[in-house]
Amino acid sequence: DIQMTQSPSSLSASVGDRVTFTCRATQAIDNSLAWYQQKPGKAPKLLLYSATRLQPGVPSRFSGSGSGTHYTLTISSLQPEDFATYYCQQFYTTPLTFGGGTKVEMK
Amino acid sequence: QVQLQESGPGLVKPSETLSLTCTVSGAAISDFYWSWVRQPPNKGLEWIGYIYNSETTDYNPSLKSRATISLEASKTHFSLKLNSVTAADTAIYYCARGLIPGAEHDAFHIWGQGTMVTVSS
């Protein structure tokens, strides 16, 4: 199985901050990576696909980058509605696997 | 607009079988891969398995062959059965649809709201 490791597991930030968190795979996944945002009591929401492709309706302050085994999600200017938990997921092969999540909290 | 809705018992006894249904509205159930994903309380997400066109299924080996996903003949809903459950199977269970038609390995685009299942005697 491909293990996905996200770091940090949590971070504290303020509105307007630029935040970046990472996702590492135990083997190269050829940009087969998705990022999700999950708020308490809600289902995850797909933000980016294939590492860098923003889903329709997702604000442009979200961006993704990376290659091989190392990927990042950046929020250029954190907004109040962005405080949530973010998960990465590889779809390179089954079993499809998720990272443990990064919780973005208000400083 | 595609919508998914999970349904089933919220409480299952240990060693019994968990049975859930996902009702699909607003889209044909063909053409996409349909998955079950679960999330234990305050923990991360785990893919359980998927089904495609009634013929293709794949499961997470972590479930040790306890899971079965089926597509109803009406093709308006699909189901999950998980047998020999224990407290470790207590989780929110989501059904989800892939993003790209026909893509076996895919992200999860459309999600149900999730249903909490507790395993307890």
mmCIF file of C-alpha atoms in Angstrom:
data_model
loop_
_atom_site.group_PDB
_atom_site.id
_atom_site.type_symbol
_atom_site.label_atom_id
_atom_site.label_comp_id
_atom_site.label_asym_id
_atom_site.label_seq_id
_atom_site.Cartn_x
_atom_site.Cartn_y
_atom_site.Cartn_z
ATOM 1 C CA ASP A 1 0.000 0.000 0.000
ATOM 2 C CA ILE A 2 1.097 3.593 -0.597
ATOM 3 C CA GLN A 3 1.251 5.444 2.710
ATOM 4 C CA MET A 4 0.510 9.165 2.682
ATOM 5 C CA THR A 5 2.038 11.363 5.390
ATOM 6 C CA GLN A 6 0.860 14.920 5.933
ATOM 7 C CA SER A 7 2.721 17.568 7.873
ATOM 8 C CA PRO A 8 2.198 19.330 10.077
ATOM 9 C CA SER A 9 -0.732 17.553 11.722
ATOM 10 C CA SER A 10 -1.990 20.952 12.843
ATOM 11 C CA LEU A 11 -1.063 24.582 12.518
ATOM 12 C CA SER A 12 -2.228 27.880 13.946
ATOM 13 C CA ALA A 13 -2.586 30.831 11.622
ATOM 14 C CA SER A 14 -4.302 34.167 11.253
ATOM 15 C CA VAL A 15 -6.591 35.561 8.594
ATOM 16 C CA GLY A 16 -4.447 36.832 5.749
ATOM 17 C CA ASP A 17 -1.557 34.451 6.395
ATOM 18 C CA ARG A 18 0.000 32.384 3.655
ATOM 19 C CA VAL A 19 -0.038 28.749 4.737
ATOM 20 C CA THR A 20 1.567 25.723 3.163
ATOM 21 C CA PHE A 21 1.373 22.110 4.154
ATOM 22 C CA THR A 22 2.819 19.004 2.678
ATOM 23 C CA CYS A 23 1.911 15.479 1.722
ATOM 24 C CA ARG A 24 4.482 12.766 1.111
ATOM 25 C CA ALA A 25 3.918 9.391 -0.482
ATOM 26 C CA THR A 26 5.977 6.273 0.157
ATOM 27 C CA GLN A 27 6.449 5.894 -3.598
ATOM 28 C CA ALA A 28 6.112 8.111 -6.663
ATOM 29 C CA ILE A 29 2.477 8.707 -7.554
ATOM 30 C CA ASP A 30 2.854 10.615 -10.855
ATOM 31 C CA ASN A 31 0.765 13.621 -9.714
ATOM 32 C CA SER A 32 -2.181 11.318 -8.952
ATOM 33 C CA LEU A 33 -3.019 13.372 -5.901
ATOM 34 C CA ALA A 34 -6.153 15.088 -4.667
ATOM 35 C CA TRP A 35 -6.657 17.596 -1.866
ATOM 36 C CA TYR A 36 -9.827 17.854 0.220
ATOM 37 C CA GLN A 37 -11.155 20.296 2.777
ATOM 38 C CA GLN A 38 -13.337 18.984 5.594
ATOM 39 C CA LYS A 39 -15.267 21.065 8.095
ATOM 40 C CA PRO A 40 -16.742 19.608 11.298
ATOM 41 C CA GLY A 41 -19.832 17.517 10.671
ATOM 42 C CA LYS A 42 -19.471 17.733 6.898
ATOM 43 C CA ALA A 43 -18.255 15.474 4.135
ATOM 44 C CA PRO A 44 -14.888 16.254 2.546
ATOM 45 C CA LYS A 45 -14.913 18.652 -0.390
ATOM 46 C CA LEU A 46 -12.618 18.107 -3.361
ATOM 47 C CA LEU A 47 -10.366 21.145 -3.867
ATOM 48 C CA LEU A 48 -7.649 20.077 -6.287
ATOM 49 C CA TYR A 49 -7.158 17.132 -8.605
ATOM 50 C CA SER A 50 -4.004 15.812 -10.232
ATOM 51 C CA ALA A 51 -1.962 17.812 -7.748
ATOM 52 C CA THR A 52 -2.522 21.212 -9.366
ATOM 53 C CA ARG A 53 -5.972 21.368 -11.018
ATOM 54 C CA LEU A 54 -8.367 23.550 -9.107
ATOM 55 C CA GLN A 55 -11.910 22.299 -9.047
ATOM 56 C CA PRO A 56 -14.593 24.674 -10.441
ATOM 57 C CA GLY A 57 -15.818 27.042 -7.773
ATOM 58 C CA VAL A 58 -12.753 26.667 -5.544
ATOM 59 C CA PRO A 59 -11.137 30.056 -4.839
ATOM 60 C CA SER A 60 -7.885 30.806 -6.604
ATOM 61 C CA ARG A 61 -6.110 31.394 -3.278
ATOM 62 C CA PHE A 62 -5.792 27.598 -3.146
ATOM 63 C CA SER A 63 -2.971 26.118 -5.191
ATOM 64 C CA GLY A 64 -1.114 22.854 -5.378
ATOM 65 C CA SER A 65 2.319 21.824 -6.506
ATOM 66 C CA GLY A 66 4.713 18.942 -6.347
ATOM 67 C CA SER A 67 5.885 15.851 -8.115
ATOM 68 C CA GLY A 68 7.091 12.355 -7.444
ATOM 69 C CA THR A 69 6.515 11.700 -3.769
ATOM 70 C CA HIS A 70 6.282 15.257 -2.425
ATOM 71 C CA TYR A 71 3.262 17.557 -2.809
ATOM 72 C CA THR A 72 2.124 20.805 -1.235
ATOM 73 C CA LEU A 73 -1.109 22.737 -0.797
ATOM 74 C CA THR A 74 -0.846 26.490 -0.360
ATOM 75 C CA ILE A 75 -3.483 28.964 0.713
ATOM 76 C CA SER A 76 -2.176 32.359 -0.341
ATOM 77 C CA SER A 77 -4.269 34.455 2.034
ATOM 78 C CA LEU A 78 -6.163 32.540 4.686
ATOM 79 C CA GLN A 79 -9.834 33.465 4.977
ATOM 80 C CA PRO A 80 -12.165 32.789 7.934
ATOM 81 C CA GLU A 81 -13.946 30.031 6.011
ATOM 82 C CA ASP A 82 -10.645 28.211 5.416
ATOM 83 C CA PHE A 83 -10.242 27.022 9.007
ATOM 84 C CA ALA A 84 -10.768 23.308 8.513
ATOM 85 C CA THR A 85 -8.925 20.015 8.158
ATOM 86 C CA TYR A 86 -7.195 19.247 4.869
ATOM 87 C CA TYR A 87 -6.530 15.758 3.534
ATOM 88 C CA CYS A 88 -4.482 14.522 0.624
ATOM 89 C CA GLN A 89 -5.357 11.320 -1.234
ATOM 90 C CA GLN A 90 -3.427 9.316 -3.795
ATOM 91 C CA PHE A 91 -5.292 7.743 -6.687
ATOM 92 C CA TYR A 92 -2.251 6.233 -8.390
ATOM 93 C CA THR A 93 -3.234 2.740 -7.346
ATOM 94 C CA THR A 94 -5.533 0.819 -5.062
ATOM 95 C CA PRO A 95 -5.981 0.732 -2.197
ATOM 96 C CA LEU A 96 -6.751 4.421 -2.523
ATOM 97 C CA THR A 97 -5.213 6.039 0.540
ATOM 98 C CA PHE A 98 -5.468 9.298 2.436
ATOM 99 C CA GLY A 99 -3.050 11.267 4.541
ATOM 100 C CA GLY A 100 -3.783 11.770 8.212
ATOM 101 C CA GLY A 101 -4.850 15.377 7.707
ATOM 102 C CA THR A 102 -3.659 18.867 8.624
ATOM 103 C CA LYS A 103 -5.938 20.868 10.882
ATOM 104 C CA VAL A 104 -5.760 24.621 10.337
ATOM 105 C CA GLU A 105 -6.743 26.459 13.501
ATOM 106 C CA MET A 106 -7.141 30.107 14.307
ATOM 107 C CA LYS A 107 -4.208 31.657 16.123
ATOM 108 C CA GLN B 1 -27.401 18.006 -9.689
ATOM 109 C CA VAL B 2 -26.031 14.712 -8.479
ATOM 110 C CA GLN B 3 -26.882 13.844 -4.898
ATOM 111 C CA LEU B 4 -25.971 10.860 -2.761
ATOM 112 C CA GLN B 5 -27.770 9.762 0.385
ATOM 113 C CA GLU B 6 -26.624 7.032 2.742
ATOM 114 C CA SER B 7 -29.132 5.044 4.776
ATOM 115 C CA GLY B 8 -29.068 2.135 7.186
ATOM 116 C CA PRO B 9 -29.037 1.195 10.867
ATOM 117 C CA GLY B 10 -27.099 3.464 13.173
ATOM 118 C CA LEU B 11 -26.363 0.681 15.654
ATOM 119 C CA VAL B 12 -24.986 -2.770 14.889
ATOM 120 C CA LYS B 13 -24.063 -5.484 17.373
ATOM 121 C CA PRO B 14 -20.543 -6.942 17.444
ATOM 122 C CA SER B 15 -20.039 -9.943 15.131
ATOM 123 C CA GLU B 16 -23.097 -8.975 13.049
ATOM 124 C CA THR B 17 -23.262 -7.512 9.540
ATOM 125 C CA LEU B 18 -23.346 -3.787 8.833
ATOM 126 C CA SER B 19 -25.579 -2.986 5.839
ATOM 127 C CA LEU B 20 -25.784 0.434 4.209
ATOM 128 C CA THR B 21 -27.372 1.757 1.029
ATOM 129 C CA CYS B 22 -26.420 4.788 -1.042
ATOM 130 C CA THR B 23 -29.229 6.261 -3.129
ATOM 131 C CA VAL B 24 -28.122 8.177 -6.214
ATOM 132 C CA SER B 25 -30.228 10.950 -7.698
ATOM 133 C CA GLY B 26 -29.608 13.336 -10.547
ATOM 134 C CA ALA B 27 -27.327 11.085 -12.559
ATOM 135 C CA ALA B 28 -27.034 7.664 -14.084
ATOM 136 C CA ILE B 29 -25.180 5.230 -11.876
ATOM 137 C CA SER B 30 -23.306 3.850 -14.872
ATOM 138 C CA ASP B 31 -20.116 5.417 -16.216
ATOM 139 C CA PHE B 32 -18.554 6.190 -12.848
ATOM 140 C CA TYR B 33 -16.843 4.314 -10.058
ATOM 141 C CA TRP B 34 -18.815 4.431 -6.810
ATOM 142 C CA SER B 35 -17.023 4.078 -3.491
ATOM 143 C CA TRP B 36 -17.541 3.729 0.223
ATOM 144 C CA VAL B 37 -15.233 5.697 2.524
ATOM 145 C CA ARG B 38 -15.329 5.693 6.312
ATOM 146 C CA GLN B 39 -14.057 7.948 9.077
ATOM 147 C CA PRO B 40 -13.826 6.813 12.716
ATOM 148 C CA PRO B 41 -14.721 9.544 15.212
ATOM 149 C CA ASN B 42 -12.086 12.304 15.185
ATOM 150 C CA LYS B 43 -9.836 10.296 12.871
ATOM 151 C CA GLY B 44 -8.866 10.233 9.208
ATOM 152 C CA LEU B 45 -10.451 8.791 6.096
ATOM 153 C CA GLU B 46 -10.261 5.193 4.908
ATOM 154 C CA TRP B 47 -11.336 3.932 1.501
ATOM 155 C CA ILE B 48 -13.382 0.746 1.813
ATOM 156 C CA GLY B 49 -13.898 -0.177 -1.836
ATOM 157 C CA TYR B 50 -15.654 0.613 -5.095
ATOM 158 C CA ILE B 51 -17.987 -0.812 -7.699
ATOM 159 C CA TYR B 52 -18.342 -0.119 -11.420
ATOM 160 C CA ASN B 53 -21.168 -1.263 -13.640
ATOM 161 C CA SER B 54 -22.072 -4.223 -11.395
ATOM 162 C CA GLU B 55 -19.082 -6.179 -12.658
ATOM 163 C CA THR B 56 -15.979 -4.563 -11.266
ATOM 164 C CA THR B 57 -15.233 -4.291 -7.581
ATOM 165 C CA ASP B 58 -12.112 -3.700 -5.538
ATOM 166 C CA TYR B 59 -11.646 -3.522 -1.794
ATOM 167 C CA ASN B 60 -9.157 -2.309 0.727
ATOM 168 C CA PRO B 61 -7.151 -5.335 1.909
ATOM 169 C CA SER B 62 -7.203 -3.842 5.421
ATOM 170 C CA LEU B 63 -10.789 -5.067 5.719
ATOM 171 C CA LYS B 64 -9.647 -8.652 5.282
ATOM 172 C CA SER B 65 -12.379 -9.591 2.811
ATOM 173 C CA ARG B 66 -15.207 -8.584 5.155
ATOM 174 C CA ALA B 67 -16.659 -6.011 2.742
ATOM 175 C CA THR B 68 -19.002 -6.539 -0.198
ATOM 176 C CA ILE B 69 -20.272 -3.753 -2.448
ATOM 177 C CA SER B 70 -23.132 -4.416 -4.810
ATOM 178 C CA LEU B 71 -25.124 -2.445 -7.347
ATOM 179 C CA GLU B 72 -28.880 -2.919 -7.332
ATOM 180 C CA ALA B 73 -30.593 -4.042 -10.520
ATOM 181 C CA SER B 74 -32.539 -0.782 -10.607
ATOM 182 C CA LYS B 75 -29.182 0.996 -10.758
ATOM 183 C CA THR B 76 -30.419 3.804 -8.590
ATOM 184 C CA HIS B 77 -28.507 2.710 -5.541
ATOM 185 C CA PHE B 78 -25.560 0.664 -4.389
ATOM 186 C CA SER B 79 -24.895 -1.075 -1.117
ATOM 187 C CA LEU B 80 -22.201 -1.989 1.378
ATOM 188 C CA LYS B 81 -22.144 -5.041 3.588
ATOM 189 C CA LEU B 82 -19.431 -5.421 6.203
ATOM 190 C CA ASN B 83 -19.539 -8.611 8.184
ATOM 191 C CA SER B 84 -18.127 -9.655 11.546
ATOM 192 C CA VAL B 85 -18.039 -6.082 12.790
ATOM 193 C CA THR B 86 -16.223 -4.970 15.921
ATOM 194 C CA ALA B 87 -15.993 -1.683 17.790
ATOM 195 C CA ALA B 88 -13.171 -0.723 15.413
ATOM 196 C CA ASP B 89 -15.759 -0.465 12.634
ATOM 197 C CA THR B 90 -17.545 2.373 14.430
ATOM 198 C CA ALA B 91 -17.341 5.293 12.021
ATOM 199 C CA ILE B 92 -19.111 7.736 9.772
ATOM 200 C CA TYR B 93 -19.673 5.931 6.488
ATOM 201 C CA TYR B 94 -19.730 7.986 3.280
ATOM 202 C CA CYS B 95 -20.643 6.971 -0.230
ATOM 203 C CA ALA B 96 -18.837 8.875 -2.969
ATOM 204 C CA ARG B 97 -18.559 9.131 -6.747
ATOM 205 C CA GLY B 98 -15.429 9.453 -8.812
ATOM 206 C CA LEU B 99 -14.576 12.599 -10.730
ATOM 207 C CA ILE B 100 -13.772 11.235 -14.178
ATOM 208 C CA PRO B 101 -16.172 8.879 -16.006
ATOM 209 C CA GLY B 102 -14.701 5.425 -16.250
ATOM 210 C CA ALA B 103 -11.593 6.271 -14.239
ATOM 211 C CA GLU B 104 -10.753 3.372 -11.995
ATOM 212 C CA HIS B 105 -8.221 5.250 -9.895
ATOM 213 C CA ASP B 106 -9.796 8.538 -9.127
ATOM 214 C CA ALA B 107 -10.518 11.251 -6.609
ATOM 215 C CA PHE B 108 -13.878 11.500 -4.892
ATOM 216 C CA HIS B 109 -15.951 14.280 -6.366
ATOM 217 C CA ILE B 110 -19.474 13.873 -5.037
ATOM 218 C CA TRP B 111 -20.061 12.758 -1.449
ATOM 219 C CA GLY B 112 -23.081 11.821 0.574
ATOM 220 C CA GLN B 113 -23.601 13.552 3.893
ATOM 221 C CA GLY B 114 -22.413 10.455 5.748
ATOM 222 C CA THR B 115 -24.118 8.186 8.235
ATOM 223 C CA MET B 116 -22.800 7.337 11.692
ATOM 224 C CA VAL B 117 -22.678 3.635 12.516
ATOM 225 C CA THR B 118 -21.873 2.506 16.041
ATOM 226 C CA VAL B 119 -20.909 -1.071 16.813
ATOM 227 C CA SER B 120 -21.991 -1.900 20.323
ATOM 228 C CA SER B 121 -23.927 -4.530 22.210
#
